[in-house]
Coordinates of C-alpha atoms in Angstrom, one line a residue:
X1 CA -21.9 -79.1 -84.0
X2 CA -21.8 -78.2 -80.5
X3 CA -22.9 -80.4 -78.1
X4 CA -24.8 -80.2 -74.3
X5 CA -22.2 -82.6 -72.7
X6 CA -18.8 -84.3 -73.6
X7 CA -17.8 -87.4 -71.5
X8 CA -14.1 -88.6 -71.3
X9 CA -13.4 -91.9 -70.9
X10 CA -9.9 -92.5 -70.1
X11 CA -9.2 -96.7 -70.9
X12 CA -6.7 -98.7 -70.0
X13 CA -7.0 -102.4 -70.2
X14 CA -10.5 -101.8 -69.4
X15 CA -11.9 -104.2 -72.1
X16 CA -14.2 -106.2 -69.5
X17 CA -16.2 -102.7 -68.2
X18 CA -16.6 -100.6 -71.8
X19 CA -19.8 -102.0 -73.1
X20 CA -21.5 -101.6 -70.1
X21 CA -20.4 -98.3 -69.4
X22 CA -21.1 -96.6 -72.8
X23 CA -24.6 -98.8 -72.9
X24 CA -25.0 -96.6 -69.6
X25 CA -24.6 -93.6 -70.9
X26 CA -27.1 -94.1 -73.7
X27 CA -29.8 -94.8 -71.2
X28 CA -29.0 -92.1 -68.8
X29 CA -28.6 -89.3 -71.3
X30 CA -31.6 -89.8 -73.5
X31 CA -33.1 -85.7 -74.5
X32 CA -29.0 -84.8 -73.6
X33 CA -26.8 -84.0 -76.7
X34 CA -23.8 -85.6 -76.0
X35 CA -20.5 -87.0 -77.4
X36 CA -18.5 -89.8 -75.9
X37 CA -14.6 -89.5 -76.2
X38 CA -12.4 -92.3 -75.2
X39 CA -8.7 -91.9 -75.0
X40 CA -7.3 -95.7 -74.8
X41 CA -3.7 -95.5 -72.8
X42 CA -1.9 -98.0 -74.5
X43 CA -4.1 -101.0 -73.6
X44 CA -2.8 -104.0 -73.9
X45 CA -6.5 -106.4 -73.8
X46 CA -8.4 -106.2 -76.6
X47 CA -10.1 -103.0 -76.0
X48 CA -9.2 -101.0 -79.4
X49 CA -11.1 -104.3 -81.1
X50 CA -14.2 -104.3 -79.0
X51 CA -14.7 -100.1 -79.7
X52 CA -14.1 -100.0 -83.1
X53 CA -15.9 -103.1 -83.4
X54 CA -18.9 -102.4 -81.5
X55 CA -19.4 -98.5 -80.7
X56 CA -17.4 -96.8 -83.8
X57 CA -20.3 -95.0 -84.4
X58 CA -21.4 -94.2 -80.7
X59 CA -17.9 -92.7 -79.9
X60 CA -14.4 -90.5 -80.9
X61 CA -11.5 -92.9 -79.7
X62 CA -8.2 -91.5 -79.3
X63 CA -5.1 -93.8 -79.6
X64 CA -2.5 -93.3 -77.2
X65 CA 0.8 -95.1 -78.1
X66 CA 1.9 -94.1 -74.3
X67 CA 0.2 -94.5 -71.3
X68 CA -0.7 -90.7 -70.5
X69 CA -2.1 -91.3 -66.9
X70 CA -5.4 -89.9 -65.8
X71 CA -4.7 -86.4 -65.4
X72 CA -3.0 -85.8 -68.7
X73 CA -5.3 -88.4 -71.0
X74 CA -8.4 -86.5 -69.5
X75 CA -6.6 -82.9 -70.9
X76 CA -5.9 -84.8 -74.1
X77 CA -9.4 -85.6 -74.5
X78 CA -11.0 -82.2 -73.3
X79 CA -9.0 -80.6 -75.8
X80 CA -11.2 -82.5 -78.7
X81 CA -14.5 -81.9 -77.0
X82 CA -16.9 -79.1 -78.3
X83 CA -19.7 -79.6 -75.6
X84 CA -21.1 -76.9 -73.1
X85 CA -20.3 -79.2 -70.4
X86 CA -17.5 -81.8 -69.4
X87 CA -18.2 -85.0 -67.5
X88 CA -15.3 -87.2 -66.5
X89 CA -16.3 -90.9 -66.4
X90 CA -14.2 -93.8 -64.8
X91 CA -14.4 -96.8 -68.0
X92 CA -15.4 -98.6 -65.0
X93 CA -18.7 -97.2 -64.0
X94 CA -22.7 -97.7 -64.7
X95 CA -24.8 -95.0 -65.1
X96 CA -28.0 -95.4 -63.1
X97 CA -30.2 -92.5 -63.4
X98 CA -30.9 -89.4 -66.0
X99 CA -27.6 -87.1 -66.0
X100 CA -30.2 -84.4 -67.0
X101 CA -30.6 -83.5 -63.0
X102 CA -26.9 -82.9 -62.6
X103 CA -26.2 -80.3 -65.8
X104 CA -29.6 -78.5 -64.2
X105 CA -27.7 -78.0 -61.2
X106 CA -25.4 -75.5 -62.8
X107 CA -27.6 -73.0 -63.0
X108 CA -27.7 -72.0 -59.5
X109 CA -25.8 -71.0 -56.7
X110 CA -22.7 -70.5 -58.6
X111 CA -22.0 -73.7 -58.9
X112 CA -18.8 -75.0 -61.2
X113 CA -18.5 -78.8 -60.1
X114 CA -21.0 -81.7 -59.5
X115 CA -20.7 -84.7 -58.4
X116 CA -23.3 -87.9 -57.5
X117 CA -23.4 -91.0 -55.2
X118 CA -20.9 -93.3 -55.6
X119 CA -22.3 -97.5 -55.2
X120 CA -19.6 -100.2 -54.8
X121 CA -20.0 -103.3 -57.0
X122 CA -22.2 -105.0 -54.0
X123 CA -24.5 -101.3 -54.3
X124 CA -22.5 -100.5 -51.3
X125 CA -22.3 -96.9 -50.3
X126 CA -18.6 -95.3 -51.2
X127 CA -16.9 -92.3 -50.6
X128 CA -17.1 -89.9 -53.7
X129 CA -17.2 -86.9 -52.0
X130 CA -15.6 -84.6 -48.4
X131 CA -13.4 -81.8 -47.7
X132 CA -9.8 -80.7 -48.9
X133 CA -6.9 -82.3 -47.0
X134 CA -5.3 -80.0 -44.6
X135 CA -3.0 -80.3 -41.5
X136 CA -5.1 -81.0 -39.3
X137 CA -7.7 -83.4 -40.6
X138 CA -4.7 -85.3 -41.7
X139 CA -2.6 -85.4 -37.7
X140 CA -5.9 -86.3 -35.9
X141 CA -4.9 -89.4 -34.2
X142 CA -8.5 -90.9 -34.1
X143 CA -8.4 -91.4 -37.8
X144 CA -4.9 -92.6 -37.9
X145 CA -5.6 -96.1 -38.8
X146 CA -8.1 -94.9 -41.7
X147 CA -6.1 -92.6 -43.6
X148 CA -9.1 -91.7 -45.9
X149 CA -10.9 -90.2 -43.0
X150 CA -9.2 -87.3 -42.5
X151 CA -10.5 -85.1 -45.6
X152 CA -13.3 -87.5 -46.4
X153 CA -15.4 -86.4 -43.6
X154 CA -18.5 -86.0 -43.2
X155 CA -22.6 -87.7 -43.7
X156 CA -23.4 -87.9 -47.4
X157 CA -25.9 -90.7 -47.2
X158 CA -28.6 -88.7 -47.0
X159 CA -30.5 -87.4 -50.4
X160 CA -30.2 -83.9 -49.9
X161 CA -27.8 -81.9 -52.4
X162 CA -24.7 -80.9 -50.2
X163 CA -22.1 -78.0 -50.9
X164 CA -18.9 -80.0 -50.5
X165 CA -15.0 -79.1 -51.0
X166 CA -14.2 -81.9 -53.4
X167 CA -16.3 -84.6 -56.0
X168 CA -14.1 -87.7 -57.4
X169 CA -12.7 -88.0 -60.5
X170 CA -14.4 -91.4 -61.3
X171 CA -17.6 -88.7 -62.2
X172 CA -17.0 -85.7 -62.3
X173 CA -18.8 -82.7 -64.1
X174 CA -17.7 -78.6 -64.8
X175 CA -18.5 -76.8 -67.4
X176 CA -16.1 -76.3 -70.4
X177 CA -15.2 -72.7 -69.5
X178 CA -14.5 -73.5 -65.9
X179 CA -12.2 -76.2 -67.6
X180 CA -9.9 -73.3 -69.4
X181 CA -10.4 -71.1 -66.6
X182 CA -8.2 -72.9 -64.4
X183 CA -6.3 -75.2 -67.2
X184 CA -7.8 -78.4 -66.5
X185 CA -6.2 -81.3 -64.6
X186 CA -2.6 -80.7 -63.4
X187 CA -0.6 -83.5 -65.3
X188 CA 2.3 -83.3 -62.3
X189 CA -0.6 -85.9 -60.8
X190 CA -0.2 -89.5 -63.2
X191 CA -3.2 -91.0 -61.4
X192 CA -5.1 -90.0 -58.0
X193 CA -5.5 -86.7 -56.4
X194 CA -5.5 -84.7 -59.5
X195 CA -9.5 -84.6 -58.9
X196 CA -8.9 -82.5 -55.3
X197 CA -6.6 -80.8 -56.7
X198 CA -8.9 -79.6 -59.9
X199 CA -11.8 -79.2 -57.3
X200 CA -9.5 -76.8 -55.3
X201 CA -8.4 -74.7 -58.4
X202 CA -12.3 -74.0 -58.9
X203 CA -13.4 -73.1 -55.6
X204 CA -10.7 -70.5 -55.6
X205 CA -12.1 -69.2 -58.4
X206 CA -15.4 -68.7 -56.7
X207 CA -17.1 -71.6 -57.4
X208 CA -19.0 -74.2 -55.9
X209 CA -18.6 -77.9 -55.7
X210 CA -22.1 -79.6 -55.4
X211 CA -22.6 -83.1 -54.4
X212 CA -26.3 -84.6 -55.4
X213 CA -27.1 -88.1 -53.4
X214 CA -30.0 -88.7 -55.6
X215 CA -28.3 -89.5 -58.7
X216 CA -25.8 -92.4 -58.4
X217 CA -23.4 -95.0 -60.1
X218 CA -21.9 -98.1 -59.9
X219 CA -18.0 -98.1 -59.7
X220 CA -16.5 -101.0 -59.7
X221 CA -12.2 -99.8 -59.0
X222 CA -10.2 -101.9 -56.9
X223 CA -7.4 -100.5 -54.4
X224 CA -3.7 -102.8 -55.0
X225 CA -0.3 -101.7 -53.6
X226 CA 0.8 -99.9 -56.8
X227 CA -2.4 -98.2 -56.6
X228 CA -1.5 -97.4 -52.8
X229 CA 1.5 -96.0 -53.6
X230 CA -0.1 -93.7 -56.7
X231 CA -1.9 -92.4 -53.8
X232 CA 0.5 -91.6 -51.8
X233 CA 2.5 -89.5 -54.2
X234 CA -0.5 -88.1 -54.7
X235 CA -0.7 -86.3 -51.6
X236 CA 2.5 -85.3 -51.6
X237 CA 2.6 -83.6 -54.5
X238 CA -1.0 -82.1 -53.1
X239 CA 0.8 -81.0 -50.0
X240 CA 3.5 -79.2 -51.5
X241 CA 1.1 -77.4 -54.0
X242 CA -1.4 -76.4 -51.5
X243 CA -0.2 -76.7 -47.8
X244 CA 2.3 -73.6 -46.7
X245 CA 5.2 -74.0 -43.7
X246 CA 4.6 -75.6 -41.3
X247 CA 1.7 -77.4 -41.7
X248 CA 3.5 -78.8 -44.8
X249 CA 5.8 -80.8 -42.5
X250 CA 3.2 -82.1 -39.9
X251 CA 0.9 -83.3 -43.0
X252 CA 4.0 -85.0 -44.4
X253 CA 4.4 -86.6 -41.4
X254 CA 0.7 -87.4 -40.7
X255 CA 0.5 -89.0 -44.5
X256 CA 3.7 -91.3 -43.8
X257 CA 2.6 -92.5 -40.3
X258 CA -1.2 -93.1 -41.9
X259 CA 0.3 -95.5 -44.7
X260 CA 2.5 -97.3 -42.1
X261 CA 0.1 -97.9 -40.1
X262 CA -2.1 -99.4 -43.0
X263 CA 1.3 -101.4 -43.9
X264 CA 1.3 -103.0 -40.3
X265 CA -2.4 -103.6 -40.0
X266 CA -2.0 -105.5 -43.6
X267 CA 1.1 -107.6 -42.0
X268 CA -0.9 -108.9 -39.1
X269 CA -4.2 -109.4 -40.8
X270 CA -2.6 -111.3 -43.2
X271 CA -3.8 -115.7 -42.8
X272 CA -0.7 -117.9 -42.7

């Protein structure tokens, strides 16, 4: 039976987060039909135990015996989803409002992607939302020390919906067609940037990205080295889809001198 809204979950060692993000979902999508599809990279924690023990009824898990990465896990578990509408939900989010706001929003203005406020685990505002990456947002030396700043520009505090270039992947909702339109998430990205990339794909189609303040969630992601470095490659490989000669080469640059700076900032903040 066809369902309003599919979520992916993509897990990996996220035992500690799962019950209180699928308890989310049932409060925020009460009067949606949904399904809830997990694809488990591989854990290693006890998360396979706490699903099937707790929510084998509430959900479809899918049992990696590799660790797929976000981009590829998220196409695996798309591909088993029969809803109208995809949402991509990070394992370790909380829901705080009715999703039913969001899959309204689709039926104007053309619009193929939503995304909602992002709260830090203090309800601190985050980033979730700003503008593709391009030469020169990323050379402007007045954001050189914050690397993030240069394509995640922009007021979004406020609680008016805003037409943006790009939502994050920790929530992020299309509709299934748009999905197969433009072939989903690009698995050459293993983890970050696949989300601006996937946004970009749609706008060329026409589309819009829509970013709704008013609806928000709790994410609680950290930001290690390894992660750093995920990021990193990220770009590049986001440069060389999407940036053409020879703004390539300056953004190459400008991403390099941006995480060296970070490197040195880290080395002299460091205590003793």
């Amino acid at each position: 039976m066809t369902k309003q809204l599919s979520i992916i979950i993509i897990n990996y060692n996220g035992e500690r987060f799962l019950k209180d993000c699928i308890e989310s979902i049932k409060k925020t999508c009460q009067g949606i039909s949904y399904e809830i599809i997990i694809v488990d990279n591989a854990s290693q924690d006890n998360s396979i135990q706490v699903l099937e023990k707790e929510f084998a009824t509430d959900i479809t898990l899918i049992k990696s015996k590799d660790n797929l990465g976000f981009a590829k896990g998220n196409n695996l578990g798309v591909s088993k989803s029969n809803g109208e509408f995809i949402l991509l939900l990070n394992n370790d989010t909380i829901l705080r409002h009715s999703l039913q706001p969001a899959i309204e929003a689709f039926k104007t203005n053309n619009v193929g992607i939503v995304g909602i406020k992002m709260l830090g685990k203090d309800s601190e505002y985050r980033h979730s939302a700003g503008y593709f990456p391009s030469a020169s947002r990323l050379i402007k030396l007045s954001r050189l020390y914050k690397f993030t700043n240069g394509f995640k520009t922009g007021d979004f505090k406020d609680l008016a919906p805003k037409s943006v270039d790009w939502v994050e992947g920790s929530f992020l909702m299309t509709k299934k067609a748009i999905w197969h339109k433009v072939k989903g998430l690009d698995e050459d990205y293993f983890m970050y940037v696949e989300d601006i990339d996937f946004c970009k794909k749609v706008t060329t189609h026409n589309f819009k990205v829509l970013y709704l303040p008013n609806i928000e969630y709790l994410h609680f992601g950290g930001y290690g080295a390894s992660r750093e470095h995920m990021l990193k490659e990220g770009f590049k490989k986001y440069i060389n889809k999407h940036l053409k000669t020879p703004k390539k080469q300056l953004a190459h640059l400008s991403v390099g001198f941006n995480f060296m700076i970070k490197d040195v900032k880290k080395t002299f903040t460091k205590t003793s």
